[in-house]
PDB file of C-alpha atoms in Angstrom:
ATOM      1  CA  MET A   1     -14.316  30.993  -4.118  1.00  0.00           C
ATOM      2  CA  ARG A   2     -15.487  27.709  -3.587  1.00  0.00           C
ATOM      3  CA  GLY A   3     -14.874  25.246  -5.583  1.00  0.00           C
ATOM      4  CA  PRO A   4     -17.448  22.726  -5.916  1.00  0.00           C
ATOM      5  CA  GLN A   5     -14.999  19.921  -4.242  1.00  0.00           C
ATOM      6  CA  ASP A   6     -14.971  21.867  -1.297  1.00  0.00           C
ATOM      7  CA  LEU A   7     -17.867  20.208   0.921  1.00  0.00           C
ATOM      8  CA  GLY A   8     -16.290  20.384   3.864  1.00  0.00           C
ATOM      9  CA  GLY A   9     -18.385  22.059   6.967  1.00  0.00           C
ATOM     10  CA  LEU A  10     -20.978  22.792   4.683  1.00  0.00           C
ATOM     11  CA  PRO A  11     -25.139  21.969   5.523  1.00  0.00           C
ATOM     12  CA  ALA A  12     -25.733  17.683   4.326  1.00  0.00           C
ATOM     13  CA  GLY A  13     -27.813  15.132   5.088  1.00  0.00           C
ATOM     14  CA  PRO A  14     -26.825  12.301   7.197  1.00  0.00           C
ATOM     15  CA  VAL A  15     -24.816   9.127   6.684  1.00  0.00           C
ATOM     16  CA  ASP A  16     -26.581   5.588   7.341  1.00  0.00           C
ATOM     17  CA  PRO A  17     -23.566   3.584   7.283  1.00  0.00           C
ATOM     18  CA  ALA A  18     -25.712   0.525   6.618  1.00  0.00           C
ATOM     19  CA  VAL A  19     -26.924   1.637   3.270  1.00  0.00           C
ATOM     20  CA  HIS A  20     -23.798   3.383   1.595  1.00  0.00           C
ATOM     21  CA  GLU A  21     -21.746   0.273   1.436  1.00  0.00           C
ATOM     22  CA  HIS A  22     -21.586   0.118  -1.768  1.00  0.00           C
ATOM     23  CA  VAL A  23     -19.430  -2.684  -3.962  1.00  0.00           C
ATOM     24  CA  PRO A  24     -17.860  -1.820  -7.044  1.00  0.00           C
ATOM     25  CA  THR A  25     -19.636  -3.058 -10.030  1.00  0.00           C
ATOM     26  CA  HIS A  26     -16.960  -4.606 -12.360  1.00  0.00           C
ATOM     27  CA  TRP A  27     -17.423  -1.764 -14.434  1.00  0.00           C
ATOM     28  CA  GLU A  28     -16.587   0.893 -11.848  1.00  0.00           C
ATOM     29  CA  LYS A  29     -13.257  -1.139 -11.266  1.00  0.00           C
ATOM     30  CA  ARG A  30     -11.855  -1.525 -14.502  1.00  0.00           C
ATOM     31  CA  ILE A  31     -11.995   2.383 -14.047  1.00  0.00           C
ATOM     32  CA  ASP A  32     -10.191   2.447 -10.930  1.00  0.00           C
ATOM     33  CA  ALA A  33      -8.230   0.448 -12.215  1.00  0.00           C
ATOM     34  CA  MET A  34      -7.432   2.527 -15.310  1.00  0.00           C
ATOM     35  CA  MET A  35      -5.911   5.029 -12.449  1.00  0.00           C
ATOM     36  CA  MET A  36      -4.056   3.453 -10.547  1.00  0.00           C
ATOM     37  CA  LEU A  37      -2.494   2.096 -13.045  1.00  0.00           C
ATOM     38  CA  LEU A  38      -1.878   5.714 -15.072  1.00  0.00           C
ATOM     39  CA  PHE A  39      -0.326   6.744 -11.365  1.00  0.00           C
ATOM     40  CA  ASP A  40       1.841   4.052 -11.408  1.00  0.00           C
ATOM     41  CA  PRO A  41       5.673   4.257 -11.359  1.00  0.00           C
ATOM     42  CA  LYS A  42       6.077   2.622 -14.565  1.00  0.00           C
ATOM     43  CA  ARG A  43       4.046   5.114 -16.288  1.00  0.00           C
ATOM     44  CA  ARG A  44       3.833   8.635 -14.099  1.00  0.00           C
ATOM     45  CA  LEU A  45       0.591   9.345 -16.836  1.00  0.00           C
ATOM     46  CA  ALA A  46      -0.999  10.881 -14.261  1.00  0.00           C
ATOM     47  CA  ARG A  47      -1.002  12.248 -10.476  1.00  0.00           C
ATOM     48  CA  VAL A  48      -3.514  12.346  -7.818  1.00  0.00           C
ATOM     49  CA  ASP A  49      -3.710  16.333  -8.464  1.00  0.00           C
ATOM     50  CA  GLU A  50      -4.161  15.828 -12.105  1.00  0.00           C
ATOM     51  CA  SER A  51      -7.047  13.579 -11.585  1.00  0.00           C
ATOM     52  CA  ARG A  52      -8.626  16.673  -8.916  1.00  0.00           C
ATOM     53  CA  ARG A  53      -7.886  19.513 -10.892  1.00  0.00           C
ATOM     54  CA  MET A  54      -9.806  17.353 -14.357  1.00  0.00           C
ATOM     55  CA  GLN A  55     -13.190  16.762 -11.754  1.00  0.00           C
ATOM     56  CA  GLU A  56     -13.109  20.051  -9.672  1.00  0.00           C
ATOM     57  CA  ALA A  57     -12.728  21.853 -13.580  1.00  0.00           C
ATOM     58  CA  LEU A  58     -16.460  19.632 -13.790  1.00  0.00           C
ATOM     59  CA  GLY A  59     -18.530  22.755 -12.218  1.00  0.00           C
ATOM     60  CA  GLU A  60     -21.517  22.111 -11.128  1.00  0.00           C
ATOM     61  CA  ASP A  61     -22.140  19.700 -13.111  1.00  0.00           C
ATOM     62  CA  TYR A  62     -19.444  17.415 -10.176  1.00  0.00           C
ATOM     63  CA  HIS A  63     -22.575  16.820  -8.021  1.00  0.00           C
ATOM     64  CA  LYS A  64     -24.628  15.230 -10.905  1.00  0.00           C
ATOM     65  CA  TYR A  65     -21.443  12.630 -12.208  1.00  0.00           C
ATOM     66  CA  PRO A  66     -21.467   9.535 -10.421  1.00  0.00           C
ATOM     67  CA  TYR A  67     -18.140   9.426  -8.300  1.00  0.00           C
ATOM     68  CA  TYR A  68     -16.269   6.578 -10.879  1.00  0.00           C
ATOM     69  CA  GLU A  69     -17.396   9.041 -13.497  1.00  0.00           C
ATOM     70  CA  ARG A  70     -16.785  11.775 -12.686  1.00  0.00           C
ATOM     71  CA  TRP A  71     -13.253   9.393 -12.267  1.00  0.00           C
ATOM     72  CA  LEU A  72     -13.448   8.437 -16.333  1.00  0.00           C
ATOM     73  CA  GLN A  73     -14.087  12.015 -17.821  1.00  0.00           C
ATOM     74  CA  ALA A  74     -11.230  12.979 -15.454  1.00  0.00           C
ATOM     75  CA  ILE A  75      -8.873  10.547 -17.098  1.00  0.00           C
ATOM     76  CA  SER A  76     -10.276  11.382 -20.362  1.00  0.00           C
ATOM     77  CA  TRP A  77      -9.845  14.243 -20.530  1.00  0.00           C
ATOM     78  CA  LEU A  78      -6.252  13.867 -19.210  1.00  0.00           C
ATOM     79  CA  MET A  79      -5.107  11.385 -21.669  1.00  0.00           C
ATOM     80  CA  LEU A  80      -5.716  14.111 -24.233  1.00  0.00           C
ATOM     81  CA  GLU A  81      -4.466  17.048 -22.246  1.00  0.00           C
ATOM     82  CA  LYS A  82      -0.757  14.918 -22.782  1.00  0.00           C
ATOM     83  CA  GLY A  83      -1.654  13.815 -26.204  1.00  0.00           C
ATOM     84  CA  VAL A  84      -1.675  10.190 -25.921  1.00  0.00           C
ATOM     85  CA  PHE A  85      -4.759  10.387 -27.887  1.00  0.00           C
ATOM     86  CA  SER A  86      -6.247  12.722 -30.063  1.00  0.00           C
ATOM     87  CA  GLN A  87     -10.278  13.822 -29.148  1.00  0.00           C
ATOM     88  CA  GLU A  88     -10.266  12.772 -33.021  1.00  0.00           C
ATOM     89  CA  GLU A  89      -9.137   9.685 -32.352  1.00  0.00           C
ATOM     90  CA  LEU A  90     -11.718   8.556 -29.505  1.00  0.00           C
ATOM     91  CA  ASP A  91     -14.295  10.199 -31.228  1.00  0.00           C
ATOM     92  CA  GLU A  92     -13.808   7.888 -33.760  1.00  0.00           C
ATOM     93  CA  LYS A  93     -13.331   5.300 -31.057  1.00  0.00           C
ATOM     94  CA  GLN A  94     -16.505   5.697 -29.053  1.00  0.00           C
ATOM     95  CA  ARG A  95     -18.523   5.576 -32.721  1.00  0.00           C
ATOM     96  CA  GLU A  96     -17.477   2.089 -33.177  1.00  0.00           C
ATOM     97  CA  VAL A  97     -17.540   1.111 -29.461  1.00  0.00           C
ATOM     98  CA  ARG A  98     -21.096   2.505 -28.862  1.00  0.00           C
ATOM     99  CA  ALA A  99     -22.509   0.298 -32.390  1.00  0.00           C
ATOM    100  CA  ARG A 100     -20.502  -2.836 -30.791  1.00  0.00           C
ATOM    101  CA  LEU A 101     -22.397  -2.182 -27.473  1.00  0.00           C
ATOM    102  CA  GLU A 102     -25.589  -1.084 -28.867  1.00  0.00           C
ATOM    103  CA  ALA A 103     -25.839  -4.282 -30.613  1.00  0.00           C
ATOM    104  CA  GLU A 104     -24.661  -6.127 -27.414  1.00  0.00           C
ATOM    105  CA  ARG A 105     -27.465  -5.084 -25.245  1.00  0.00           C
ATOM    106  CA  ARG A 106     -29.881  -5.662 -27.585  1.00  0.00           C
ATOM    107  CA  GLY A 107     -28.970  -9.112 -28.013  1.00  0.00           C
ATOM    108  CA  MET A 108     -29.635  -9.295 -24.073  1.00  0.00           C
TER     109      MET A 108
ATOM    110  CA  MET B   1     -12.879  18.649 -24.305  1.00  0.00           C
ATOM    111  CA  SER B   2     -15.502  17.271 -24.833  1.00  0.00           C
ATOM    112  CA  ASP B   3     -19.266  18.138 -23.785  1.00  0.00           C
ATOM    113  CA  HIS B   4     -20.160  16.431 -20.115  1.00  0.00           C
ATOM    114  CA  HIS B   5     -23.534  17.204 -19.221  1.00  0.00           C
ATOM    115  CA  PRO B   6     -24.461  13.832 -17.769  1.00  0.00           C
ATOM    116  CA  ASP B   7     -27.758  11.841 -19.551  1.00  0.00           C
ATOM    117  CA  HIS B   8     -28.198   9.643 -16.870  1.00  0.00           C
ATOM    118  CA  MET B   9     -29.599  10.687 -13.514  1.00  0.00           C
ATOM    119  CA  HIS B  10     -31.564   7.401 -12.793  1.00  0.00           C
ATOM    120  CA  ALA B  11     -30.502   5.019  -9.518  1.00  0.00           C
ATOM    121  CA  THR B  12     -27.581   3.431 -10.527  1.00  0.00           C
ATOM    122  CA  HIS B  13     -24.884   4.749  -8.184  1.00  0.00           C
ATOM    123  CA  THR B  14     -23.671   5.529  -5.396  1.00  0.00           C
ATOM    124  CA  HIS B  15     -24.198   8.480  -5.165  1.00  0.00           C
ATOM    125  CA  ASP B  16     -28.199   7.755  -4.356  1.00  0.00           C
ATOM    126  CA  GLY B  17     -27.087   5.998  -1.193  1.00  0.00           C
ATOM    127  CA  LYS B  18     -28.996   2.915  -3.703  1.00  0.00           C
ATOM    128  CA  PRO B  19     -27.079  -0.161  -3.221  1.00  0.00           C
ATOM    129  CA  ILE B  20     -27.199  -1.991  -6.494  1.00  0.00           C
ATOM    130  CA  GLN B  21     -26.566  -5.270  -8.360  1.00  0.00           C
ATOM    131  CA  ASN B  22     -22.965  -5.919  -8.667  1.00  0.00           C
ATOM    132  CA  ASP B  23     -22.786  -6.531 -12.144  1.00  0.00           C
ATOM    133  CA  ASP B  24     -25.047  -3.735 -13.089  1.00  0.00           C
ATOM    134  CA  ARG B  25     -24.169  -2.165 -16.092  1.00  0.00           C
ATOM    135  CA  PRO B  26     -23.799   1.283 -15.977  1.00  0.00           C
ATOM    136  CA  PRO B  27     -25.592   4.195 -18.795  1.00  0.00           C
ATOM    137  CA  ILE B  28     -24.138   3.399 -22.464  1.00  0.00           C
ATOM    138  CA  LYS B  29     -22.714   6.782 -23.265  1.00  0.00           C
ATOM    139  CA  ALA B  30     -20.279   6.052 -19.817  1.00  0.00           C
ATOM    140  CA  GLU B  31     -19.583   2.868 -20.578  1.00  0.00           C
ATOM    141  CA  THR B  32     -19.342   3.575 -24.227  1.00  0.00           C
ATOM    142  CA  LEU B  33     -16.376   6.158 -22.952  1.00  0.00           C
ATOM    143  CA  GLU B  34     -14.863   3.965 -20.274  1.00  0.00           C
ATOM    144  CA  THR B  35     -14.574   1.111 -22.854  1.00  0.00           C
ATOM    145  CA  ALA B  36     -12.883   3.675 -26.227  1.00  0.00           C
ATOM    146  CA  VAL B  37     -10.017   4.756 -23.675  1.00  0.00           C
ATOM    147  CA  ARG B  38      -9.947   1.616 -22.235  1.00  0.00           C
ATOM    148  CA  GLU B  39      -9.234   0.013 -25.583  1.00  0.00           C
ATOM    149  CA  LEU B  40      -7.519   3.465 -26.683  1.00  0.00           C
ATOM    150  CA  LEU B  41      -4.246   3.029 -23.613  1.00  0.00           C
ATOM    151  CA  ILE B  42      -4.288  -0.741 -24.780  1.00  0.00           C
ATOM    152  CA  GLU B  43      -4.155  -0.131 -28.572  1.00  0.00           C
ATOM    153  CA  LYS B  44      -0.931   2.784 -28.080  1.00  0.00           C
ATOM    154  CA  GLY B  45       0.811   0.242 -25.654  1.00  0.00           C
ATOM    155  CA  VAL B  46       0.324   2.428 -22.306  1.00  0.00           C
ATOM    156  CA  ILE B  47      -1.624  -0.020 -20.522  1.00  0.00           C
ATOM    157  CA  SER B  48      -2.011  -3.974 -21.549  1.00  0.00           C
ATOM    158  CA  ALA B  49      -5.233  -6.201 -21.014  1.00  0.00           C
ATOM    159  CA  GLU B  50      -3.796  -7.771 -18.496  1.00  0.00           C
ATOM    160  CA  GLU B  51      -2.069  -4.486 -16.020  1.00  0.00           C
ATOM    161  CA  ILE B  52      -5.574  -4.509 -15.898  1.00  0.00           C
ATOM    162  CA  HIS B  53      -6.942  -7.671 -15.384  1.00  0.00           C
ATOM    163  CA  ARG B  54      -4.348  -8.034 -12.567  1.00  0.00           C
ATOM    164  CA  ALA B  55      -5.167  -5.104 -11.029  1.00  0.00           C
ATOM    165  CA  ILE B  56      -8.840  -5.417 -10.545  1.00  0.00           C
ATOM    166  CA  GLU B  57      -7.852  -9.319  -9.025  1.00  0.00           C
ATOM    167  CA  MET B  58      -5.414  -7.362  -6.743  1.00  0.00           C
ATOM    168  CA  MET B  59      -7.869  -5.092  -6.040  1.00  0.00           C
ATOM    169  CA  ASP B  60     -10.941  -8.156  -5.187  1.00  0.00           C
ATOM    170  CA  GLU B  61      -7.879  -9.151  -3.045  1.00  0.00           C
ATOM    171  CA  LYS B  62      -6.874  -6.797  -0.659  1.00  0.00           C
ATOM    172  CA  GLY B  63      -9.664  -6.349   2.145  1.00  0.00           C
ATOM    173  CA  THR B  64      -8.608  -4.642   5.189  1.00  0.00           C
ATOM    174  CA  GLU B  65      -6.595  -7.671   7.253  1.00  0.00           C
ATOM    175  CA  LEU B  66      -3.124  -5.286   6.334  1.00  0.00           C
ATOM    176  CA  GLY B  67      -4.360  -2.203   8.574  1.00  0.00           C
ATOM    177  CA  ALA B  68      -5.829  -5.447  10.982  1.00  0.00           C
ATOM    178  CA  ARG B  69      -2.171  -6.603  11.416  1.00  0.00           C
ATOM    179  CA  ILE B  70      -0.270  -3.280  11.422  1.00  0.00           C
ATOM    180  CA  VAL B  71      -2.896  -2.073  14.392  1.00  0.00           C
ATOM    181  CA  ALA B  72      -2.257  -5.557  16.264  1.00  0.00           C
ATOM    182  CA  ARG B  73       1.112  -5.511  15.732  1.00  0.00           C
ATOM    183  CA  ALA B  74       1.361  -2.118  17.379  1.00  0.00           C
ATOM    184  CA  TRP B  75      -0.698  -3.140  20.374  1.00  0.00           C
ATOM    185  CA  VAL B  76       1.783  -6.008  21.427  1.00  0.00           C
ATOM    186  CA  ASP B  77       4.884  -4.591  20.180  1.00  0.00           C
ATOM    187  CA  ASP B  78       5.612  -1.001  22.048  1.00  0.00           C
ATOM    188  CA  ASP B  79       9.216  -0.157  19.322  1.00  0.00           C
ATOM    189  CA  PHE B  80       6.617  -1.261  16.352  1.00  0.00           C
ATOM    190  CA  LYS B  81       4.846   1.468  17.788  1.00  0.00           C
ATOM    191  CA  GLN B  82       6.391   4.065  18.478  1.00  0.00           C
ATOM    192  CA  ARG B  83       7.546   3.876  14.740  1.00  0.00           C
ATOM    193  CA  LEU B  84       4.649   3.524  13.477  1.00  0.00           C
ATOM    194  CA  LEU B  85       3.536   6.854  14.393  1.00  0.00           C
ATOM    195  CA  SER B  86       6.897   8.779  14.076  1.00  0.00           C
ATOM    196  CA  GLU B  87       7.527   7.464  10.625  1.00  0.00           C
ATOM    197  CA  GLY B  88       4.431   5.711   9.026  1.00  0.00           C
ATOM    198  CA  ASP B  89       5.919   5.390   5.567  1.00  0.00           C
ATOM    199  CA  ALA B  90       9.045   3.207   6.661  1.00  0.00           C
ATOM    200  CA  ALA B  91       7.062   1.364   9.785  1.00  0.00           C
ATOM    201  CA  VAL B  92       4.487  -0.530   7.314  1.00  0.00           C
ATOM    202  CA  ARG B  93       7.564  -1.118   4.361  1.00  0.00           C
ATOM    203  CA  GLU B  94       7.706  -4.019   7.699  1.00  0.00           C
ATOM    204  CA  PHE B  95       4.462  -5.462   6.182  1.00  0.00           C
ATOM    205  CA  GLY B  96       5.614  -4.780   2.651  1.00  0.00           C
ATOM    206  CA  VAL B  97       3.524  -1.496   2.060  1.00  0.00           C
ATOM    207  CA  ASP B  98       4.676   1.085  -0.528  1.00  0.00           C
ATOM    208  CA  MET B  99       2.299   4.437  -0.042  1.00  0.00           C
ATOM    209  CA  ARG B 100       4.700   6.165  -2.293  1.00  0.00           C
ATOM    210  CA  PRO B 101       4.342   9.404  -3.509  1.00  0.00           C
ATOM    211  CA  THR B 102       1.994   9.834  -0.392  1.00  0.00           C
ATOM    212  CA  GLU B 103       3.334  10.102   3.067  1.00  0.00           C
ATOM    213  CA  LEU B 104       1.282   8.044   6.132  1.00  0.00           C
ATOM    214  CA  CYS B 105       0.277   9.891   9.396  1.00  0.00           C
ATOM    215  CA  VAL B 106      -1.125   7.814  11.726  1.00  0.00           C
ATOM    216  CA  ILE B 107      -2.252   9.352  15.106  1.00  0.00           C
ATOM    217  CA  GLU B 108      -3.030   7.205  17.895  1.00  0.00           C
ATOM    218  CA  ASN B 109      -6.547   7.251  19.927  1.00  0.00           C
ATOM    219  CA  THR B 110      -6.182   7.488  23.738  1.00  0.00           C
ATOM    220  CA  ASP B 111      -8.153   8.184  26.335  1.00  0.00           C
ATOM    221  CA  ASP B 112      -8.518  12.069  25.878  1.00  0.00           C
ATOM    222  CA  VAL B 113      -8.523  12.282  22.635  1.00  0.00           C
ATOM    223  CA  HIS B 114     -10.403  10.176  19.840  1.00  0.00           C
ATOM    224  CA  ASN B 115      -9.453  10.313  15.970  1.00  0.00           C
ATOM    225  CA  MET B 116     -11.454  10.654  12.711  1.00  0.00           C
ATOM    226  CA  VAL B 117     -10.306  10.824   9.310  1.00  0.00           C
ATOM    227  CA  VAL B 118     -12.266  12.574   6.127  1.00  0.00           C
ATOM    228  CA  CYS B 119     -11.105  13.313   2.892  1.00  0.00           C
ATOM    229  CA  THR B 120     -12.971  17.319   2.081  1.00  0.00           C
ATOM    230  CA  LEU B 121     -12.002  17.268  -0.759  1.00  0.00           C
ATOM    231  CA  CYS B 122     -12.438  14.228  -2.819  1.00  0.00           C
ATOM    232  CA  SER B 123     -11.610  10.569  -0.950  1.00  0.00           C
ATOM    233  CA  CYS B 124      -7.861  10.501  -0.221  1.00  0.00           C
ATOM    234  CA  TYR B 125      -7.578   7.035   1.412  1.00  0.00           C
ATOM    235  CA  PRO B 126      -4.905   4.692   3.004  1.00  0.00           C
ATOM    236  CA  ARG B 127      -5.845   2.302   0.074  1.00  0.00           C
ATOM    237  CA  ALA B 128      -2.935   0.688   0.135  1.00  0.00           C
ATOM    238  CA  ILE B 129      -3.724  -0.306   3.407  1.00  0.00           C
ATOM    239  CA  LEU B 130      -7.487  -0.497   3.573  1.00  0.00           C
ATOM    240  CA  GLY B 131      -8.093  -0.902  -0.523  1.00  0.00           C
ATOM    241  CA  ILE B 132     -10.870   0.905  -1.995  1.00  0.00           C
ATOM    242  CA  PRO B 133     -12.463   3.301   0.276  1.00  0.00           C
ATOM    243  CA  PRO B 134     -16.422   2.504   1.780  1.00  0.00           C
ATOM    244  CA  ALA B 135     -19.110   4.719  -0.021  1.00  0.00           C
ATOM    245  CA  TRP B 136     -19.733   6.652   2.545  1.00  0.00           C
ATOM    246  CA  TYR B 137     -16.509   8.206   3.098  1.00  0.00           C
ATOM    247  CA  LYS B 138     -16.794   9.604  -0.616  1.00  0.00           C
ATOM    248  CA  ARG B 139     -20.066  10.716  -0.500  1.00  0.00           C
ATOM    249  CA  ARG B 140     -21.441  14.434  -0.087  1.00  0.00           C
ATOM    250  CA  ASP B 141     -22.766  13.919   3.266  1.00  0.00           C
ATOM    251  CA  TYR B 142     -19.978  12.960   5.378  1.00  0.00           C
ATOM    252  CA  ARG B 143     -17.193  14.975   3.730  1.00  0.00           C
ATOM    253  CA  ALA B 144     -19.420  18.240   4.426  1.00  0.00           C
ATOM    254  CA  ARG B 145     -20.255  16.979   7.741  1.00  0.00           C
ATOM    255  CA  ALA B 146     -17.215  15.472   9.280  1.00  0.00           C
ATOM    256  CA  VAL B 147     -15.349  18.347   9.253  1.00  0.00           C
ATOM    257  CA  ARG B 148     -18.189  20.472  11.311  1.00  0.00           C
ATOM    258  CA  GLU B 149     -20.016  18.021  13.411  1.00  0.00           C
ATOM    259  CA  PRO B 150     -17.893  14.883  13.458  1.00  0.00           C
ATOM    260  CA  ARG B 151     -20.071  13.537  16.789  1.00  0.00           C
ATOM    261  CA  SER B 152     -23.135  13.637  14.816  1.00  0.00           C
ATOM    262  CA  ILE B 153     -21.542  11.709  12.576  1.00  0.00           C
ATOM    263  CA  LEU B 154     -20.732   9.278  14.838  1.00  0.00           C
ATOM    264  CA  THR B 155     -23.545   8.860  16.583  1.00  0.00           C
ATOM    265  CA  GLU B 156     -25.091   7.417  13.295  1.00  0.00           C
ATOM    266  CA  PHE B 157     -22.752   5.115  12.766  1.00  0.00           C
ATOM    267  CA  GLY B 158     -23.589   4.127  16.414  1.00  0.00           C
ATOM    268  CA  THR B 159     -20.372   5.711  17.688  1.00  0.00           C
ATOM    269  CA  SER B 160     -20.703   7.552  21.091  1.00  0.00           C
ATOM    270  CA  ILE B 161     -17.554   9.304  22.253  1.00  0.00           C
ATOM    271  CA  PRO B 162     -18.004  11.065  26.049  1.00  0.00           C
ATOM    272  CA  GLU B 163     -18.281  14.807  26.624  1.00  0.00           C
ATOM    273  CA  ASP B 164     -15.028  15.302  27.863  1.00  0.00           C
ATOM    274  CA  LYS B 165     -13.160  12.903  25.546  1.00  0.00           C
ATOM    275  CA  GLN B 166     -11.484  15.805  22.359  1.00  0.00           C
ATOM    276  CA  VAL B 167     -12.563  14.284  18.884  1.00  0.00           C
ATOM    277  CA  ARG B 168     -10.056  15.191  16.640  1.00  0.00           C
ATOM    278  CA  VAL B 169     -10.785  15.459  13.054  1.00  0.00           C
ATOM    279  CA  HIS B 170      -7.953  14.996  10.090  1.00  0.00           C
ATOM    280  CA  ASP B 171      -8.661  16.629   6.689  1.00  0.00           C
ATOM    281  CA  SER B 172      -6.365  13.985   4.438  1.00  0.00           C
ATOM    282  CA  ASN B 173      -4.687  15.563   1.063  1.00  0.00           C
ATOM    283  CA  ALA B 174      -3.284  13.958  -1.808  1.00  0.00           C
ATOM    284  CA  ASP B 175       0.230  13.530  -0.587  1.00  0.00           C
ATOM    285  CA  LEU B 176      -0.376  12.748   2.894  1.00  0.00           C
ATOM    286  CA  ARG B 177      -3.165  10.203   4.249  1.00  0.00           C
ATOM    287  CA  TYR B 178      -4.073   9.352   7.800  1.00  0.00           C
ATOM    288  CA  LEU B 179      -4.758   5.542   9.503  1.00  0.00           C
ATOM    289  CA  VAL B 180      -5.959   5.384  13.538  1.00  0.00           C
ATOM    290  CA  LEU B 181      -4.644   3.742  15.551  1.00  0.00           C
ATOM    291  CA  PRO B 182      -7.458   2.366  17.668  1.00  0.00           C
ATOM    292  CA  GLN B 183      -7.560   1.467  21.043  1.00  0.00           C
ATOM    293  CA  ARG B 184      -6.758  -2.078  22.653  1.00  0.00           C
ATOM    294  CA  PRO B 185      -9.952  -3.186  24.628  1.00  0.00           C
ATOM    295  CA  ALA B 186      -9.876  -3.632  27.268  1.00  0.00           C
ATOM    296  CA  GLY B 187      -9.924  -8.089  28.271  1.00  0.00           C
ATOM    297  CA  THR B 188      -7.341  -8.451  25.641  1.00  0.00           C
ATOM    298  CA  GLU B 189      -4.216  -8.499  28.236  1.00  0.00           C
ATOM    299  CA  ASP B 190      -3.507 -12.409  26.873  1.00  0.00           C
ATOM    300  CA  TRP B 191      -4.492 -12.360  23.682  1.00  0.00           C
ATOM    301  CA  SER B 192      -1.969 -13.207  20.640  1.00  0.00           C
ATOM    302  CA  GLU B 193      -1.696 -10.981  17.500  1.00  0.00           C
ATOM    303  CA  GLU B 194      -2.907 -12.296  15.413  1.00  0.00           C
ATOM    304  CA  GLN B 195      -6.142 -13.248  18.206  1.00  0.00           C
ATOM    305  CA  LEU B 196      -6.346  -9.216  18.447  1.00  0.00           C
ATOM    306  CA  ALA B 197      -6.079  -8.392  14.467  1.00  0.00           C
ATOM    307  CA  GLU B 198      -9.532  -9.883  13.803  1.00  0.00           C
ATOM    308  CA  LEU B 199     -10.830  -7.395  16.575  1.00  0.00           C
ATOM    309  CA  VAL B 200      -9.565  -4.723  14.085  1.00  0.00           C
ATOM    310  CA  SER B 201     -12.933  -3.575  11.609  1.00  0.00           C
ATOM    311  CA  ARG B 202     -11.908  -1.365   9.133  1.00  0.00           C
ATOM    312  CA  ASP B 203     -14.132   1.849  10.417  1.00  0.00           C
ATOM    313  CA  SER B 204     -11.993   1.613  13.455  1.00  0.00           C
ATOM    314  CA  MET B 205      -8.913   2.750  11.244  1.00  0.00           C
ATOM    315  CA  ILE B 206     -10.874   5.254   9.516  1.00  0.00           C
ATOM    316  CA  GLY B 207     -12.065   6.410  13.054  1.00  0.00           C
ATOM    317  CA  VAL B 208     -15.600   6.683  13.836  1.00  0.00           C
ATOM    318  CA  ALA B 209     -15.988   3.652  15.584  1.00  0.00           C
ATOM    319  CA  ASP B 210     -14.158   1.645  18.149  1.00  0.00           C
ATOM    320  CA  ILE B 211     -13.744  -0.750  19.024  1.00  0.00           C
ATOM    321  CA  ARG B 212     -15.382  -3.578  21.870  1.00  0.00           C
ATOM    322  CA  GLY B 213     -13.852  -5.802  23.532  1.00  0.00           C
ATOM    323  CA  PRO B 214     -14.700  -9.477  24.431  1.00  0.00           C
ATOM    324  CA  GLY B 215     -18.036  -9.125  27.193  1.00  0.00           C
ATOM    325  CA  GLU B 216     -18.252  -5.054  26.126  1.00  0.00           C
TER     326      GLU B 216
END
C-alpha cells in the first residue's frame, strides 16, 4: 500500500523555482533547531526514520500540514512515546502557553 | 496521541507556494504546541534555550559556500576528486564536514550523464554541506515528478539537457545523501579555486541547473 509520503511518480503540478523559494521564518527555524538537537550525538533522542514514521502516521492529513508543522507534530509524538514528557504535562503546558500567547497577540 | 486535525488551511506556508514575510507568526494552535514542547524540553533539561539560539545562528550562517568550495577543490585537485567520488564522507571531512549519521555519495556529471537529486519520501538533503533545502525541494510537485519526468522539471528550471545525454535521478533516503559534482564550465582553465567556487550554485549541486562559464 502506498503511504501518504510515497509521492514518487504520482501526477503533480509544475515547479516554479522563482516562486517556490521560501526563507524559513524564525518560528520554523525553532522547530528545525529542536529536531536537529534531538538528533544530535549528545542526545540521540530521535532518528530520521523515527521522525518520518510519526509524520507518515498522519495519513491523509500529511498533505494538509505545512512542512514544519509536520515536523513539530513528529517531535511532540516522539517525546510522548519516549516518555520525555507525558500527555498530561503537555496539555497543561499548552493551556498555560495558549493563554499567554492570546494575551500577547491581543496586545500586538 | 492528541487530535491532529489542522485548524488552519490559510495561506501562510510553503506548501501553497506563496512567499511569506519572514516574521509572520504561525496559527496560534501551532505556535502554542511549538512553545509548549520547547519549554517542556528546556524544563526537563533535554535542551537549553542557548542551544536552540546557537543552532538557529548556525543555520543562518550556513549557506551553500561550503558545497561550492568542495566542488571547486574537486575541479582543481584530481586526487581530492577521486576521494570525493569514492568515499564522500571521508573527503568532506577535510572541510570539517561531519556527515554522520548519514553517508554522502557524490555523483559526477559528465559529457554523457546528467545527475539530479530528489527525496521522494520526504526531504533528505545534504544539510551538513548545503544547509536547509529550498522550499521547492520539499514540495509534492518536485518529489512526485522528479523520478518520472525529470526533463520536464529541468525545463521548468530553465535547464535543457540534450536528448542524447542520459539523465539519472537519485532518490535520497534517511541514511544516504547525494551531492552532484557539476561539470567545470569551458573557459575557466586558468581560474583559481576561489574564482571557481564563486561560479558554483546550489541548484547545480542538486542537479537542476548547469553551470555557465564566462561568455556562455
